[in-house]
PDB file of N, CA, C and O in Angstrom:
ATOM      1  N   UNK A   1       0.856 -10.013  -6.986  1.00 88.00           N
ATOM      2  CA  UNK A   1       2.104 -10.453  -6.446  1.00 88.00           C
ATOM      3  C   UNK A   1       1.890 -11.217  -5.141  1.00 88.00           C
ATOM      4  O   UNK A   1       2.580 -12.186  -4.884  1.00 88.00           O
ATOM      5  N   UNK A   2       0.948 -10.781  -4.328  1.00 90.00           N
ATOM      6  CA  UNK A   2       0.696 -11.483  -3.063  1.00 90.00           C
ATOM      7  C   UNK A   2       0.184 -12.892  -3.334  1.00 90.00           C
ATOM      8  O   UNK A   2       0.607 -13.840  -2.675  1.00 90.00           O
ATOM      9  N   UNK A   3      -0.719 -13.016  -4.298  1.00 92.00           N
ATOM     10  CA  UNK A   3      -1.238 -14.337  -4.632  1.00 92.00           C
ATOM     11  C   UNK A   3      -0.135 -15.245  -5.170  1.00 92.00           C
ATOM     12  O   UNK A   3      -0.095 -16.432  -4.869  1.00 92.00           O
ATOM     13  N   UNK A   4       0.786 -14.676  -5.948  1.00 93.00           N
ATOM     14  CA  UNK A   4       1.908 -15.449  -6.484  1.00 93.00           C
ATOM     15  C   UNK A   4       2.826 -15.955  -5.374  1.00 93.00           C
ATOM     16  O   UNK A   4       3.561 -16.916  -5.557  1.00 93.00           O
ATOM     17  N   UNK A   5       2.776 -15.305  -4.208  1.00 94.00           N
ATOM     18  CA  UNK A   5       3.595 -15.714  -3.061  1.00 94.00           C
ATOM     19  C   UNK A   5       2.874 -16.716  -2.171  1.00 94.00           C
ATOM     20  O   UNK A   5       3.393 -17.086  -1.119  1.00 94.00           O
ATOM     21  N   UNK A   6       1.659 -17.118  -2.558  1.00 94.00           N
ATOM     22  CA  UNK A   6       0.937 -18.136  -1.810  1.00 94.00           C
ATOM     23  C   UNK A   6      -0.118 -17.610  -0.862  1.00 94.00           C
ATOM     24  O   UNK A   6      -0.740 -18.373  -0.132  1.00 94.00           O
ATOM     25  N   UNK A   7      -0.351 -16.297  -0.845  1.00 96.00           N
ATOM     26  CA  UNK A   7      -1.374 -15.735   0.027  1.00 96.00           C
ATOM     27  C   UNK A   7      -2.752 -15.877  -0.610  1.00 96.00           C
ATOM     28  O   UNK A   7      -2.888 -15.878  -1.825  1.00 96.00           O
ATOM     29  N   UNK A   8      -3.761 -15.990   0.236  1.00 96.00           N
ATOM     30  CA  UNK A   8      -5.149 -16.101  -0.217  1.00 96.00           C
ATOM     31  C   UNK A   8      -5.982 -15.009   0.429  1.00 96.00           C
ATOM     32  O   UNK A   8      -5.595 -14.429   1.443  1.00 96.00           O
ATOM     33  N   UNK A   9      -7.149 -14.781  -0.121  1.00 96.00           N
ATOM     34  CA  UNK A   9      -8.102 -13.811   0.422  1.00 96.00           C
ATOM     35  C   UNK A   9      -7.457 -12.443   0.630  1.00 96.00           C
ATOM     36  O   UNK A   9      -7.621 -11.818   1.676  1.00 96.00           O
ATOM     37  N   UNK A  10      -6.729 -11.973  -0.352  1.00 96.00           N
ATOM     38  CA  UNK A  10      -6.028 -10.692  -0.251  1.00 96.00           C
ATOM     39  C   UNK A  10      -7.041  -9.556  -0.336  1.00 96.00           C
ATOM     40  O   UNK A  10      -7.870  -9.506  -1.241  1.00 96.00           O
ATOM     41  N   UNK A  11      -6.971  -8.650   0.635  1.00 96.00           N
ATOM     42  CA  UNK A  11      -7.828  -7.471   0.662  1.00 96.00           C
ATOM     43  C   UNK A  11      -6.931  -6.243   0.774  1.00 96.00           C
ATOM     44  O   UNK A  11      -6.031  -6.208   1.611  1.00 96.00           O
ATOM     45  N   UNK A  12      -7.171  -5.257  -0.070  1.00 94.00           N
ATOM     46  CA  UNK A  12      -6.379  -4.035  -0.067  1.00 94.00           C
ATOM     47  C   UNK A  12      -7.293  -2.882   0.320  1.00 94.00           C
ATOM     48  O   UNK A  12      -8.365  -2.698  -0.257  1.00 94.00           O
ATOM     49  N   UNK A  13      -6.867  -2.111   1.310  1.00 96.00           N
ATOM     50  CA  UNK A  13      -7.666  -0.994   1.811  1.00 96.00           C
ATOM     51  C   UNK A  13      -7.450   0.279   1.008  1.00 96.00           C
ATOM     52  O   UNK A  13      -6.736   0.306   0.005  1.00 96.00           O
ATOM     53  N   UNK A  14      -8.051   1.328   1.500  1.00 97.00           N
ATOM     54  CA  UNK A  14      -7.955   2.641   0.854  1.00 97.00           C
ATOM     55  C   UNK A  14      -6.562   3.232   1.039  1.00 97.00           C
ATOM     56  O   UNK A  14      -5.857   2.920   1.997  1.00 97.00           O
ATOM     57  N   UNK A  15      -6.170   4.107   0.119  1.00 94.00           N
ATOM     58  CA  UNK A  15      -4.851   4.725   0.220  1.00 94.00           C
ATOM     59  C   UNK A  15      -4.750   5.584   1.476  1.00 94.00           C
ATOM     60  O   UNK A  15      -5.736   6.146   1.954  1.00 94.00           O
ATOM     61  N   UNK A  16      -3.525   5.656   2.015  1.00 91.00           N
ATOM     62  CA  UNK A  16      -3.263   6.384   3.246  1.00 91.00           C
ATOM     63  C   UNK A  16      -2.119   7.358   2.987  1.00 91.00           C
ATOM     64  O   UNK A  16      -1.105   6.997   2.388  1.00 91.00           O
ATOM     65  N   UNK A  17      -2.276   8.579   3.454  1.00 89.00           N
ATOM     66  CA  UNK A  17      -1.223   9.579   3.317  1.00 89.00           C
ATOM     67  C   UNK A  17      -0.173   9.322   4.394  1.00 89.00           C
ATOM     68  O   UNK A  17      -0.317   9.739   5.527  1.00 89.00           O
ATOM     69  N   UNK A  18       0.894   8.619   4.038  1.00 86.00           N
ATOM     70  CA  UNK A  18       1.919   8.252   5.017  1.00 86.00           C
ATOM     71  C   UNK A  18       3.023   9.295   5.126  1.00 86.00           C
ATOM     72  O   UNK A  18       3.870   9.193   6.010  1.00 86.00           O
ATOM     73  N   UNK A  19       3.035  10.305   4.254  1.00 85.00           N
ATOM     74  CA  UNK A  19       4.098  11.306   4.273  1.00 85.00           C
ATOM     75  C   UNK A  19       3.640  12.667   4.781  1.00 85.00           C
ATOM     76  O   UNK A  19       4.429  13.612   4.763  1.00 85.00           O
ATOM     77  N   UNK A  20       2.396  12.787   5.225  1.00 83.00           N
ATOM     78  CA  UNK A  20       1.898  14.068   5.710  1.00 83.00           C
ATOM     79  C   UNK A  20       2.755  14.609   6.846  1.00 83.00           C
ATOM     80  O   UNK A  20       2.968  13.942   7.846  1.00 83.00           O
ATOM     81  N   UNK A  21       3.309  15.806   6.671  1.00 87.00           N
ATOM     82  CA  UNK A  21       4.132  16.435   7.696  1.00 87.00           C
ATOM     83  C   UNK A  21       5.591  15.998   7.683  1.00 87.00           C
ATOM     84  O   UNK A  21       6.395  16.497   8.462  1.00 87.00           O
ATOM     85  N   UNK A  22       5.958  15.076   6.818  1.00 87.00           N
ATOM     86  CA  UNK A  22       7.345  14.594   6.751  1.00 87.00           C
ATOM     87  C   UNK A  22       8.179  15.493   5.842  1.00 87.00           C
ATOM     88  O   UNK A  22       7.653  16.237   5.016  1.00 87.00           O
ATOM     89  N   UNK A  23       9.493  15.393   5.978  1.00 87.00           N
ATOM     90  CA  UNK A  23      10.387  16.198   5.153  1.00 87.00           C
ATOM     91  C   UNK A  23      10.253  15.911   3.671  1.00 87.00           C
ATOM     92  O   UNK A  23      10.478  16.791   2.848  1.00 87.00           O
ATOM     93  N   UNK A  24       9.901  14.699   3.311  1.00 85.00           N
ATOM     94  CA  UNK A  24       9.761  14.336   1.903  1.00 85.00           C
ATOM     95  C   UNK A  24       8.367  14.510   1.353  1.00 85.00           C
ATOM     96  O   UNK A  24       8.066  14.054   0.251  1.00 85.00           O
ATOM     97  N   UNK A  25       7.514  15.194   2.089  1.00 88.00           N
ATOM     98  CA  UNK A  25       6.112  15.344   1.658  1.00 88.00           C
ATOM     99  C   UNK A  25       5.969  15.957   0.268  1.00 88.00           C
ATOM    100  O   UNK A  25       5.187  15.443  -0.546  1.00 88.00           O
ATOM    101  N   UNK A  26       6.708  17.026  -0.083  1.00 89.00           N
ATOM    102  CA  UNK A  26       6.545  17.588  -1.438  1.00 89.00           C
ATOM    103  C   UNK A  26       6.843  16.568  -2.544  1.00 89.00           C
ATOM    104  O   UNK A  26       6.135  16.505  -3.543  1.00 89.00           O
ATOM    105  N   UNK A  27       7.887  15.757  -2.366  1.00 87.00           N
ATOM    106  CA  UNK A  27       8.200  14.745  -3.380  1.00 87.00           C
ATOM    107  C   UNK A  27       7.126  13.665  -3.422  1.00 87.00           C
ATOM    108  O   UNK A  27       6.775  13.170  -4.488  1.00 87.00           O
ATOM    109  N   UNK A  28       6.615  13.280  -2.250  1.00 87.00           N
ATOM    110  CA  UNK A  28       5.559  12.270  -2.210  1.00 87.00           C
ATOM    111  C   UNK A  28       4.321  12.771  -2.944  1.00 87.00           C
ATOM    112  O   UNK A  28       3.675  12.018  -3.667  1.00 87.00           O
ATOM    113  N   UNK A  29       3.994  14.026  -2.781  1.00 86.00           N
ATOM    114  CA  UNK A  29       2.840  14.611  -3.484  1.00 86.00           C
ATOM    115  C   UNK A  29       3.089  14.634  -4.994  1.00 86.00           C
ATOM    116  O   UNK A  29       2.207  14.324  -5.780  1.00 86.00           O
ATOM    117  N   UNK A  30       4.305  15.011  -5.354  1.00 89.00           N
ATOM    118  CA  UNK A  30       4.648  15.118  -6.775  1.00 89.00           C
ATOM    119  C   UNK A  30       4.503  13.777  -7.488  1.00 89.00           C
ATOM    120  O   UNK A  30       4.024  13.704  -8.618  1.00 89.00           O
ATOM    121  N   UNK A  31       4.905  12.698  -6.813  1.00 89.00           N
ATOM    122  CA  UNK A  31       4.866  11.369  -7.425  1.00 89.00           C
ATOM    123  C   UNK A  31       3.689  10.527  -6.951  1.00 89.00           C
ATOM    124  O   UNK A  31       3.626   9.335  -7.238  1.00 89.00           O
ATOM    125  N   UNK A  32       2.760  11.146  -6.213  1.00 86.00           N
ATOM    126  CA  UNK A  32       1.542  10.484  -5.730  1.00 86.00           C
ATOM    127  C   UNK A  32       1.858   9.188  -4.975  1.00 86.00           C
ATOM    128  O   UNK A  32       1.328   8.120  -5.286  1.00 86.00           O
ATOM    129  N   UNK A  33       2.746   9.288  -3.993  1.00 86.00           N
ATOM    130  CA  UNK A  33       3.150   8.141  -3.183  1.00 86.00           C
ATOM    131  C   UNK A  33       2.203   8.010  -1.995  1.00 86.00           C
ATOM    132  O   UNK A  33       2.027   8.951  -1.223  1.00 86.00           O
ATOM    133  N   UNK A  34       1.603   6.846  -1.833  1.00 89.00           N
ATOM    134  CA  UNK A  34       0.703   6.563  -0.725  1.00 89.00           C
ATOM    135  C   UNK A  34       0.995   5.170  -0.184  1.00 89.00           C
ATOM    136  O   UNK A  34       1.595   4.339  -0.866  1.00 89.00           O
ATOM    137  N   UNK A  35       0.553   4.915   1.006  1.00 91.00           N
ATOM    138  CA  UNK A  35       0.623   3.582   1.563  1.00 91.00           C
ATOM    139  C   UNK A  35      -0.743   2.929   1.457  1.00 91.00           C
ATOM    140  O   UNK A  35      -1.768   3.618   1.372  1.00 91.00           O
ATOM    141  N   UNK A  36      -0.778   1.613   1.435  1.00 94.00           N
ATOM    142  CA  UNK A  36      -2.032   0.873   1.343  1.00 94.00           C
ATOM    143  C   UNK A  36      -2.022  -0.253   2.373  1.00 94.00           C
ATOM    144  O   UNK A  36      -1.132  -1.092   2.339  1.00 94.00           O
ATOM    145  N   UNK A  37      -3.001  -0.260   3.272  1.00 95.00           N
ATOM    146  CA  UNK A  37      -3.076  -1.396   4.204  1.00 95.00           C
ATOM    147  C   UNK A  37      -3.579  -2.631   3.474  1.00 95.00           C
ATOM    148  O   UNK A  37      -4.326  -2.530   2.498  1.00 95.00           O
ATOM    149  N   UNK A  38      -3.130  -3.789   3.913  1.00 94.00           N
ATOM    150  CA  UNK A  38      -3.619  -5.010   3.304  1.00 94.00           C
ATOM    151  C   UNK A  38      -3.769  -6.096   4.354  1.00 94.00           C
ATOM    152  O   UNK A  38      -3.163  -6.053   5.427  1.00 94.00           O
ATOM    153  N   UNK A  39      -4.591  -7.060   4.034  1.00 96.00           N
ATOM    154  CA  UNK A  39      -4.831  -8.214   4.884  1.00 96.00           C
ATOM    155  C   UNK A  39      -4.839  -9.432   3.968  1.00 96.00           C
ATOM    156  O   UNK A  39      -5.446  -9.405   2.898  1.00 96.00           O
ATOM    157  N   UNK A  40      -4.122 -10.475   4.369  1.00 97.00           N
ATOM    158  CA  UNK A  40      -4.080 -11.693   3.567  1.00 97.00           C
ATOM    159  C   UNK A  40      -3.824 -12.869   4.486  1.00 97.00           C
ATOM    160  O   UNK A  40      -3.353 -12.714   5.615  1.00 97.00           O
ATOM    161  N   UNK A  41      -4.137 -14.044   4.026  1.00 96.00           N
ATOM    162  CA  UNK A  41      -3.919 -15.273   4.794  1.00 96.00           C
ATOM    163  C   UNK A  41      -3.048 -16.224   3.989  1.00 96.00           C
ATOM    164  O   UNK A  41      -3.179 -16.330   2.774  1.00 96.00           O
ATOM    165  N   UNK A  42      -2.139 -16.883   4.678  1.00 93.00           N
ATOM    166  CA  UNK A  42      -1.302 -17.880   4.021  1.00 93.00           C
ATOM    167  C   UNK A  42      -1.675 -19.236   4.610  1.00 93.00           C
ATOM    168  O   UNK A  42      -1.526 -19.464   5.807  1.00 93.00           O
ATOM    169  N   UNK A  43      -2.160 -20.138   3.759  1.00 90.00           N
ATOM    170  CA  UNK A  43      -2.609 -21.449   4.275  1.00 90.00           C
ATOM    171  C   UNK A  43      -1.447 -22.307   4.767  1.00 90.00           C
ATOM    172  O   UNK A  43      -0.331 -22.109   4.428  1.00 90.00           O
TER     173      UNK A  43
END
């Protein structure tokens, strides 16, 4: 999807637990919700 938007050199990092300690943590665990850092360049 990023490439379709015109970005190049897209790099996706390792998954990050963004819900640790939050009220919705049990649901995030149940549905395996994680955040992913990314880096891309738009010419």
